[in-house]
Structures are given as structure tokens and as C-alpha cells.
Amino acid sequence: MPGSAAAVRYQAAAPAFGSGFDRRQLADQLSTLFRDRASFELNEEDVVALRRGLHLSSRDSLAALRRSIEGSRPDPTLQSEFTAWQARHPCALQKFSKISQGAKGKRLAVFLDYDGTLTPIVKNPDEAFMTEQMRDIVRQLAQLFPTAIISGRGREKLENFVQLKEMFYAGSHGLDIVGPRDPSSPHEQFAFQPAARFESTMNTVYDTLSARVRSIPGASVEHNKFCVSAHFRNCNPESWEGVLAAVQTTVAEHPELKYSKGRKVLEIKPQVEWDKGKALTHLLDALGLDDSSNVMPIYIGDDNTDEDAFRVLRLRADGMGILVSSKAKPTAATLTAKQVSTSYWL
């Protein structure tokens, strides 16, 4: 909450950009997140569809197909559309000099999504581990600026993945927020849970939904405390409707809940006016960084749920939203970066 010891400590620790601070430090850390890609990337679902449609059985033939497609010239129409989209949402690295110039004298805060931003999207959600290189990058960012990870993951699971005590963590799409513990007080910790009253309900939903999808091959349910996620990435397409029906039936039994769709996941959440954008606003306010005239918040994410945060930053004088994507799609982000993978981080 505003005024907590952890928040006050971070207010004092946040340096003004360009005031006793080498801006190359931020550039060096952020640039590893945005290594430019020379070709379009085939998403896993595209690969599966191609393999099924072209009857490719061996990994070698699939790899050859991937190399052939990625090495070929993109369709001119698609290339033109992508170029037009990129002109509206330019590459973050290409604009970094201009961004850093505009950030001089301002206080910075960095907000990051987790899956698809700090780690690649993986088949098993429990195996979305950060590389040590990425962990070191995020650690250095957190030592320079107030830094938070805002994710749909459960907050405790998120902390176990990241393993950095310098961070603010906002799990369940911002419904469960904690900050670094104040070393001067063993009891004082920045914390906020706007949906705490739903914890028991979400436990029930997890048990009910798990039972309903148990017979669907490849389906899995993840308990993220104030958000229950039904994953269908590993299901055959003909099974997707079954997962959707299970989610819809479960939500119908709890009118105080709602569901939304992410990247091969359906998420059940409480009917509260809260999202990643409101979590970002809450953190800025709690850290004394709500004055848009001398603060530049940067938010980096890849998913539809990150759009709420991008929209919040669009309303600020110097907010900077960066969409991680290799495909053109509607976004409120100002800048973009190609989709990241471990082989391109360093």
C-alpha cells in the first residue's frame, strides 16, 4: 500500500535517468531482450499444422521444411502489411537513442510480463524456466530501477521461477502483489490483494475444472491463486471445444467469476475491476512514481492481457509500451520487438 516501508525505500532508490547514471547501462540490459530477427518465425502451432497437412513424419524433414520456409522470400502482400504495421509500431532497439534522449532527467520504472517475454512459450507451463543470463539481466535492471513482473501466473510460482528478491511480483494478472521486504523490519512488506475474498472460490473452481477436463488428452489446469488456467496447447484441435465447454460450465456455476482467452489458455478470474493496467497504476502510485511529468514507466509484454497496461501508458506523457511479437496485430503498444527465444537473448 502507498507509504509502506518497502515503497518508501524504492522511492529513495530510484535514480533520475541521466543524472549520475550512464544510460548505456539500461541500453545494454534491455537490448538483450530485443535481438532483431532476420526472418519470420514459425510458431509451434504453425509447425504442427504444416506437419499434419504435409504428412511429415520425421524431425529431419520437418527441420528441412522449416529452413526452406524461413529462408524463402515472404509473401509480398504479407510483407507489405507487416512493414506498414512496423512503421506504426517501430522496433524498440532502432528507436532506443531517441527514447533515452527523452528519458533524461526522468525517473524510470520497468514492468515485465513473464511467459513469452522473459521466457519462450513452452508446452508444459511448469517448465517455463528463465535462463541464468536472463535472470542476471533482470537482476541488474532491478538494482537500477524499481522493477516488477506482472503475470497471469500465481505469485508464489512466479517468485520460484524468477528467484530474485529485489523485485516486485504481481501474480494472477495483478490480483496478488508483493514487493521486496524492508531489511529494517522483519514484518513490513509491500503487499496488495484486491480479490482476497475469492480465494476459497478459486480453490473450488480448480478442483471442479480439473475433474471436468481430466478425460481430455493434453488438457491441464493450473491454479494461480486468484486465476485458474485451463491449458489446451497440447490438445488436438478437435478437443478444444471440450475444454471451452468445461470452462463455460464452471463459470456459469459461479456468476461472480468470468473467463478470458489467452495464447492456448482459458483463464477464470473474479469479476473485479482489475487488470494488468490497474496493477501497473497501483504500483506507480505506491512507489511515488505517479507524476507523469518526471517519470517514464516502461512495460514489456507479449499477450492480450498486456494490452491493458499498454493502454494505461498511452495516456501518460512519457509512458512506453513495448509489444514482443513477430506478427502484426492490433496493439496499444508504442514500440515492438521481435519474439524472443533463448538462442537470441545474448
Tab-separated table of C-alpha atoms in Angstrom:
chain	number	residue	atom	x	y	z
A	1	MET	CA	0.000	0.000	0.000
A	2	PRO	CA	1.174	3.587	-0.517
A	3	GLY	CA	3.583	4.719	2.124
A	4	SER	CA	4.782	1.273	3.170
A	5	ALA	CA	8.428	0.965	4.159
A	6	ALA	CA	9.254	-1.068	1.060
A	7	ALA	CA	7.642	1.544	-1.183
A	8	VAL	CA	9.412	4.437	0.535
A	9	ARG	CA	12.740	2.640	0.241
A	10	TYR	CA	12.208	2.269	-3.506
A	11	GLN	CA	11.178	5.901	-3.909
A	12	ALA	CA	14.527	6.908	-2.453
A	13	ALA	CA	16.436	4.370	-4.531
A	14	ALA	CA	15.077	5.283	-7.965
A	15	PRO	CA	17.663	7.486	-9.737
A	16	ALA	CA	16.808	10.084	-12.342
A	17	PHE	CA	17.788	8.888	-15.798
A	18	GLY	CA	20.880	10.748	-16.997
A	19	SER	CA	21.562	12.185	-13.531
A	20	GLY	CA	24.653	10.426	-12.241
A	21	PHE	CA	23.674	7.409	-14.337
A	22	ASP	CA	25.147	6.036	-17.542
A	23	ARG	CA	22.241	5.459	-19.910
A	24	ARG	CA	24.220	2.721	-21.623
A	25	GLN	CA	23.516	0.571	-18.571
A	26	LEU	CA	19.831	0.429	-19.389
A	27	ALA	CA	20.509	0.040	-23.106
A	28	ASP	CA	22.819	-2.910	-22.505
A	29	GLN	CA	20.270	-4.720	-20.347
A	30	LEU	CA	17.168	-4.054	-22.432
A	31	SER	CA	18.839	-4.701	-25.764
A	32	THR	CA	19.357	-8.371	-24.909
A	33	LEU	CA	15.570	-8.691	-24.739
A	34	PHE	CA	15.169	-7.401	-28.287
A	35	ARG	CA	17.703	-9.118	-30.531
A	36	ASP	CA	16.389	-8.446	-34.027
A	37	ARG	CA	15.319	-11.449	-36.066
A	38	ALA	CA	16.353	-11.690	-39.721
A	39	SER	CA	13.374	-13.864	-40.703
A	40	PHE	CA	9.797	-14.509	-39.735
A	41	GLU	CA	9.318	-17.092	-37.016
A	42	LEU	CA	7.145	-20.176	-37.344
A	43	ASN	CA	5.035	-20.598	-34.209
A	44	GLU	CA	4.685	-24.101	-32.796
A	45	GLU	CA	1.029	-24.379	-33.819
A	46	ASP	CA	2.020	-23.439	-37.394
A	47	VAL	CA	4.645	-26.177	-37.392
A	48	VAL	CA	2.165	-28.780	-36.124
A	49	ALA	CA	-0.377	-27.802	-38.770
A	50	LEU	CA	2.227	-27.966	-41.537
A	51	ARG	CA	3.481	-31.312	-40.354
A	52	ARG	CA	-0.033	-32.753	-40.265
A	53	GLY	CA	-1.089	-31.230	-43.583
A	54	LEU	CA	2.042	-32.255	-45.470
A	55	HIS	CA	2.326	-35.677	-43.812
A	56	LEU	CA	5.813	-35.042	-42.489
A	57	SER	CA	6.762	-37.772	-40.060
A	58	SER	CA	10.459	-37.291	-39.397
A	59	ARG	CA	12.087	-34.474	-37.461
A	60	ASP	CA	14.697	-34.127	-40.213
A	61	SER	CA	12.108	-33.485	-42.919
A	62	LEU	CA	10.300	-31.021	-40.660
A	63	ALA	CA	13.549	-29.186	-39.933
A	64	ALA	CA	14.286	-29.023	-43.654
A	65	LEU	CA	10.827	-27.597	-44.295
A	66	ARG	CA	11.301	-25.005	-41.563
A	67	ARG	CA	14.649	-23.928	-43.034
A	68	SER	CA	13.156	-23.753	-46.503
A	69	ILE	CA	10.206	-21.613	-45.435
A	70	GLU	CA	12.169	-19.311	-43.155
A	71	GLY	CA	14.827	-18.867	-45.805
A	72	SER	CA	12.372	-18.124	-48.582
A	73	ARG	CA	11.130	-14.707	-49.556
A	74	PRO	CA	7.989	-13.688	-47.597
A	75	ASP	CA	4.726	-13.181	-49.467
A	76	PRO	CA	4.852	-9.592	-50.848
A	77	THR	CA	1.353	-8.738	-49.558
A	78	LEU	CA	2.083	-10.020	-46.076
A	79	GLN	CA	5.463	-8.303	-46.131
A	80	SER	CA	3.809	-5.022	-47.103
A	81	GLU	CA	1.230	-5.314	-44.313
A	82	PHE	CA	3.915	-6.159	-41.776
A	83	THR	CA	6.071	-3.236	-42.927
A	84	ALA	CA	3.122	-0.841	-42.570
A	85	TRP	CA	2.386	-2.197	-39.091
A	86	GLN	CA	6.027	-1.875	-38.092
A	87	ALA	CA	6.051	1.743	-39.286
A	88	ARG	CA	3.238	2.443	-36.812
A	89	HIS	CA	4.958	0.430	-34.077
A	90	PRO	CA	8.723	0.709	-34.752
A	91	CYS	CA	11.409	-1.558	-33.338
A	92	ALA	CA	12.439	-0.630	-29.788
A	93	LEU	CA	16.145	-1.101	-30.497
A	94	GLN	CA	16.083	1.139	-33.557
A	95	LYS	CA	14.427	3.914	-31.532
A	96	PHE	CA	16.450	3.458	-28.357
A	97	SER	CA	18.641	6.526	-28.863
A	98	LYS	CA	15.564	8.741	-29.212
A	99	ILE	CA	13.912	7.094	-26.199
A	100	SER	CA	16.948	7.543	-23.975
A	101	GLN	CA	17.227	11.186	-25.004
A	102	GLY	CA	13.626	11.786	-23.973
A	103	ALA	CA	14.178	9.969	-20.674
A	104	LYS	CA	16.934	12.305	-19.484
A	105	GLY	CA	16.248	13.613	-16.005
A	106	LYS	CA	13.259	11.320	-15.523
A	107	ARG	CA	12.810	8.502	-13.035
A	108	LEU	CA	12.348	5.103	-14.649
A	109	ALA	CA	10.305	2.079	-13.635
A	110	VAL	CA	10.364	-1.217	-15.539
A	111	PHE	CA	7.416	-3.632	-15.770
A	112	LEU	CA	7.736	-7.042	-17.428
A	113	ASP	CA	5.447	-9.889	-18.404
A	114	TYR	CA	6.890	-13.373	-17.823
A	115	ASP	CA	5.766	-16.068	-20.300
A	116	GLY	CA	6.666	-15.129	-23.871
A	117	THR	CA	8.700	-12.132	-22.711
A	118	LEU	CA	11.333	-13.359	-20.265
A	119	THR	CA	10.899	-16.983	-21.337
A	120	PRO	CA	9.653	-18.605	-24.530
A	121	ILE	CA	6.164	-20.123	-24.582
A	122	VAL	CA	6.584	-23.825	-23.760
A	123	LYS	CA	4.311	-26.868	-23.979
A	124	ASN	CA	4.470	-27.595	-20.244
A	125	PRO	CA	3.697	-24.461	-18.177
A	126	ASP	CA	5.676	-25.889	-15.261
A	127	GLU	CA	8.843	-25.853	-17.379
A	128	ALA	CA	8.901	-22.153	-18.325
A	129	PHE	CA	12.286	-21.551	-16.725
A	130	MET	CA	14.404	-18.426	-17.152
A	131	THR	CA	17.955	-18.797	-18.355
A	132	GLU	CA	20.669	-17.655	-15.972
A	133	GLN	CA	21.600	-14.957	-18.497
A	134	MET	CA	18.068	-13.555	-18.450
A	135	ARG	CA	17.908	-13.756	-14.657
A	136	ASP	CA	21.119	-11.738	-14.439
A	137	ILE	CA	19.725	-9.124	-16.844
A	138	VAL	CA	16.553	-8.722	-14.780
A	139	ARG	CA	18.576	-8.611	-11.559
A	140	GLN	CA	20.661	-5.729	-12.894
A	141	LEU	CA	17.531	-3.869	-14.013
A	142	ALA	CA	16.032	-4.272	-10.528
A	143	GLN	CA	19.207	-2.893	-8.976
A	144	LEU	CA	18.998	0.194	-11.204
A	145	PHE	CA	15.242	0.896	-11.159
A	146	PRO	CA	12.032	-0.216	-9.443
A	147	THR	CA	11.202	-3.355	-11.436
A	148	ALA	CA	8.089	-5.526	-11.353
A	149	ILE	CA	6.939	-8.672	-13.121
A	150	ILE	CA	3.182	-8.669	-13.805
A	151	SER	CA	1.956	-12.098	-14.889
A	152	GLY	CA	-1.085	-14.340	-15.009
A	153	ARG	CA	0.952	-16.887	-13.094
A	154	GLY	CA	0.384	-17.428	-9.409
A	155	ARG	CA	2.588	-15.037	-7.482
A	156	GLU	CA	4.389	-17.710	-5.450
A	157	LYS	CA	5.059	-19.772	-8.574
A	158	LEU	CA	6.345	-16.636	-10.295
A	159	GLU	CA	8.745	-15.950	-7.429
A	160	ASN	CA	10.011	-19.543	-7.608
A	161	PHE	CA	10.675	-19.177	-11.337
A	162	VAL	CA	12.466	-15.826	-11.108
A	163	GLN	CA	14.267	-16.243	-7.749
A	164	LEU	CA	15.133	-12.563	-7.299
A	165	LYS	CA	14.439	-10.795	-4.012
A	166	GLU	CA	14.946	-7.312	-5.473
A	167	MET	CA	11.697	-7.477	-7.461
A	168	PHE	CA	8.059	-6.586	-7.134
A	169	TYR	CA	5.836	-9.510	-8.146
A	170	ALA	CA	2.237	-9.150	-9.330
A	171	GLY	CA	0.691	-12.576	-9.890
A	172	SER	CA	-2.807	-13.545	-11.073
A	173	HIS	CA	-2.808	-10.612	-13.541
A	174	GLY	CA	-2.042	-8.189	-10.729
A	175	LEU	CA	-4.514	-9.567	-8.165
A	176	ASP	CA	-1.694	-10.667	-5.844
A	177	ILE	CA	1.122	-8.123	-5.398
A	178	VAL	CA	4.148	-8.200	-3.106
A	179	GLY	CA	7.363	-6.200	-3.003
A	180	PRO	CA	10.855	-6.618	-1.558
A	181	ARG	CA	10.936	-6.987	2.200
A	182	ASP	CA	12.303	-3.973	4.051
A	183	PRO	CA	15.557	-5.147	5.719
A	184	SER	CA	14.968	-2.740	8.619
A	185	SER	CA	11.731	-4.508	9.591
A	186	PRO	CA	11.162	-8.289	9.541
A	187	HIS	CA	7.395	-7.756	9.347
A	188	GLU	CA	6.934	-4.862	6.928
A	189	GLN	CA	6.342	-5.886	3.314
A	190	PHE	CA	4.611	-4.186	0.411
A	191	ALA	CA	1.510	-6.320	-0.324
A	192	PHE	CA	-1.882	-5.908	-2.001
A	193	GLN	CA	-4.648	-8.436	-2.821
A	194	PRO	CA	-7.806	-6.781	-4.215
A	195	ALA	CA	-9.533	-10.164	-4.715
A	196	ALA	CA	-8.616	-11.855	-1.423
A	197	ARG	CA	-12.256	-12.739	-0.695
A	198	PHE	CA	-12.310	-15.055	-3.735
A	199	GLU	CA	-9.518	-17.378	-2.600
A	200	SER	CA	-11.844	-20.136	-1.366
A	201	THR	CA	-13.977	-19.911	-4.513
A	202	MET	CA	-10.923	-20.281	-6.752
A	203	ASN	CA	-9.874	-23.407	-4.833
A	204	THR	CA	-13.297	-24.912	-5.572
A	205	VAL	CA	-13.108	-23.889	-9.234
A	206	TYR	CA	-9.698	-25.521	-9.597
A	207	ASP	CA	-10.971	-28.848	-8.232
A	208	THR	CA	-14.149	-28.747	-10.337
A	209	LEU	CA	-12.450	-27.793	-13.601
A	210	SER	CA	-9.635	-30.318	-13.094
A	211	ALA	CA	-12.217	-33.090	-12.820
A	212	ARG	CA	-14.065	-31.896	-15.924
A	213	VAL	CA	-11.046	-31.855	-18.251
A	214	ARG	CA	-9.351	-34.954	-16.841
A	215	SER	CA	-10.647	-37.101	-19.710
A	216	ILE	CA	-9.422	-34.683	-22.411
A	217	PRO	CA	-5.948	-35.756	-23.643
A	218	GLY	CA	-3.396	-32.966	-23.345
A	219	ALA	CA	-5.592	-30.626	-21.281
A	220	SER	CA	-4.272	-29.349	-17.961
A	221	VAL	CA	-5.448	-26.974	-15.247
A	222	GLU	CA	-3.137	-24.619	-13.365
A	223	HIS	CA	-4.015	-22.990	-10.038
A	224	ASN	CA	-2.717	-19.425	-9.967
A	225	LYS	CA	-4.376	-18.466	-6.670
A	226	PHE	CA	-6.795	-15.807	-7.949
A	227	CYS	CA	-6.827	-17.153	-11.506
A	228	VAL	CA	-7.433	-20.725	-12.696
A	229	SER	CA	-5.966	-21.500	-16.129
A	230	ALA	CA	-7.123	-24.272	-18.469
A	231	HIS	CA	-4.312	-25.032	-20.936
A	232	PHE	CA	-5.132	-26.664	-24.281
A	233	ARG	CA	-1.826	-26.136	-26.122
A	234	ASN	CA	-1.147	-29.878	-26.045
A	235	CYS	CA	-4.675	-30.896	-27.114
A	236	ASN	CA	-5.749	-31.929	-30.589
A	237	PRO	CA	-7.779	-29.111	-32.181
A	238	GLU	CA	-10.901	-31.273	-32.100
A	239	SER	CA	-10.640	-31.298	-28.276
A	240	TRP	CA	-10.543	-27.517	-27.860
A	241	GLU	CA	-14.335	-27.221	-27.772
A	242	GLY	CA	-14.423	-29.700	-24.896
A	243	VAL	CA	-12.056	-27.550	-22.836
A	244	LEU	CA	-14.082	-24.435	-23.640
A	245	ALA	CA	-17.330	-26.170	-22.642
A	246	ALA	CA	-15.810	-27.243	-19.315
A	247	VAL	CA	-14.705	-23.677	-18.591
A	248	GLN	CA	-18.055	-22.184	-19.595
A	249	THR	CA	-19.981	-24.669	-17.449
A	250	THR	CA	-17.763	-23.932	-14.461
A	251	VAL	CA	-18.118	-20.167	-14.833
A	252	ALA	CA	-21.906	-20.498	-15.204
A	253	GLU	CA	-21.960	-22.064	-11.734
A	254	HIS	CA	-20.188	-19.013	-10.290
A	255	PRO	CA	-21.744	-15.734	-11.507
A	256	GLU	CA	-19.101	-13.807	-9.582
A	257	LEU	CA	-16.455	-15.138	-11.998
A	258	LYS	CA	-15.571	-14.556	-15.659
A	259	TYR	CA	-13.226	-16.130	-18.212
A	260	SER	CA	-10.954	-14.835	-20.948
A	261	LYS	CA	-8.767	-16.365	-23.666
A	262	GLY	CA	-5.002	-16.122	-23.890
A	263	ARG	CA	-2.434	-17.962	-26.003
A	264	LYS	CA	-3.836	-21.528	-25.993
A	265	VAL	CA	-5.227	-20.967	-22.495
A	266	LEU	CA	-8.603	-20.082	-20.963
A	267	GLU	CA	-8.442	-18.209	-17.668
A	268	ILE	CA	-11.133	-17.970	-14.983
A	269	LYS	CA	-10.909	-14.871	-12.790
A	270	PRO	CA	-13.061	-12.971	-10.285
A	271	GLN	CA	-15.474	-10.340	-11.598
A	272	VAL	CA	-13.487	-7.424	-10.221
A	273	GLU	CA	-12.432	-4.228	-11.958
A	274	TRP	CA	-8.768	-5.140	-12.045
A	275	ASP	CA	-6.225	-5.992	-14.726
A	276	LYS	CA	-2.539	-5.538	-15.527
A	277	GLY	CA	-3.106	-1.870	-16.316
A	278	LYS	CA	-4.635	-1.213	-12.908
A	279	ALA	CA	-1.833	-3.206	-11.262
A	280	LEU	CA	0.729	-1.022	-13.053
A	281	THR	CA	-1.080	2.150	-11.931
A	282	HIS	CA	-1.256	0.866	-8.350
A	283	LEU	CA	2.471	0.130	-8.270
A	284	LEU	CA	3.388	3.532	-9.693
A	285	ASP	CA	1.202	5.238	-7.098
A	286	ALA	CA	2.557	3.136	-4.230
A	287	LEU	CA	6.135	3.900	-5.261
A	288	GLY	CA	5.522	7.625	-5.539
A	289	LEU	CA	6.005	7.461	-9.313
A	290	ASP	CA	2.520	8.538	-10.370
A	291	ASP	CA	3.651	12.010	-11.539
A	292	SER	CA	3.747	11.557	-15.305
A	293	SER	CA	5.754	14.748	-15.816
A	294	ASN	CA	9.022	13.335	-14.442
A	295	VAL	CA	8.565	9.557	-14.636
A	296	MET	CA	8.963	7.174	-17.574
A	297	PRO	CA	7.431	3.741	-16.959
A	298	ILE	CA	8.355	1.018	-19.464
A	299	TYR	CA	6.153	-2.057	-19.879
A	300	ILE	CA	7.226	-5.055	-21.976
A	301	GLY	CA	4.789	-7.859	-22.767
A	302	ASP	CA	3.517	-10.165	-25.486
A	303	ASP	CA	-0.049	-11.188	-24.615
A	304	ASN	CA	-3.559	-9.782	-24.965
A	305	THR	CA	-3.697	-9.203	-21.203
A	306	ASP	CA	-0.718	-6.840	-21.522
A	307	GLU	CA	-2.811	-4.516	-23.689
A	308	ASP	CA	-4.475	-3.098	-20.555
A	309	ALA	CA	-1.052	-1.924	-19.376
A	310	PHE	CA	-0.179	-0.574	-22.826
A	311	ARG	CA	-3.386	1.481	-22.843
A	312	VAL	CA	-2.564	2.979	-19.442
A	313	LEU	CA	0.874	4.042	-20.674
A	314	ARG	CA	-0.560	5.578	-23.860
A	315	LEU	CA	-2.446	8.046	-21.661
A	316	ARG	CA	0.725	9.152	-19.894
A	317	ALA	CA	3.026	11.831	-21.290
A	318	ASP	CA	6.091	9.574	-21.319
A	319	GLY	CA	4.833	6.011	-20.845
A	320	MET	CA	6.442	3.405	-23.106
A	321	GLY	CA	4.698	0.136	-24.009
A	322	ILE	CA	6.715	-2.450	-25.951
A	323	LEU	CA	4.950	-5.420	-27.564
A	324	VAL	CA	7.023	-8.573	-28.043
A	325	SER	CA	5.702	-10.130	-31.252
A	326	SER	CA	6.857	-11.436	-34.608
A	327	LYS	CA	3.378	-10.997	-36.086
A	328	ALA	CA	1.417	-7.871	-36.929
A	329	LYS	CA	-1.625	-7.499	-34.675
A	330	PRO	CA	-3.667	-4.666	-33.142
A	331	THR	CA	-1.908	-3.198	-30.121
A	332	ALA	CA	-1.849	-0.126	-27.904
A	333	ALA	CA	1.925	-0.501	-27.516
A	334	THR	CA	4.125	2.291	-28.841
A	335	LEU	CA	7.047	0.096	-29.886
A	336	THR	CA	7.644	-3.549	-30.743
A	337	ALA	CA	10.334	-6.198	-30.539
A	338	LYS	CA	10.594	-9.484	-32.394
A	339	GLN	CA	9.520	-12.555	-30.473
A	340	VAL	CA	12.271	-13.664	-28.114
A	341	SER	CA	13.782	-17.106	-27.689
A	342	THR	CA	16.724	-18.352	-25.635
A	343	SER	CA	19.008	-18.586	-28.648
A	344	TYR	CA	18.672	-14.846	-29.321
A	345	TRP	CA	18.894	-13.392	-25.807
A	346	LEU	CA	22.671	-12.888	-25.805
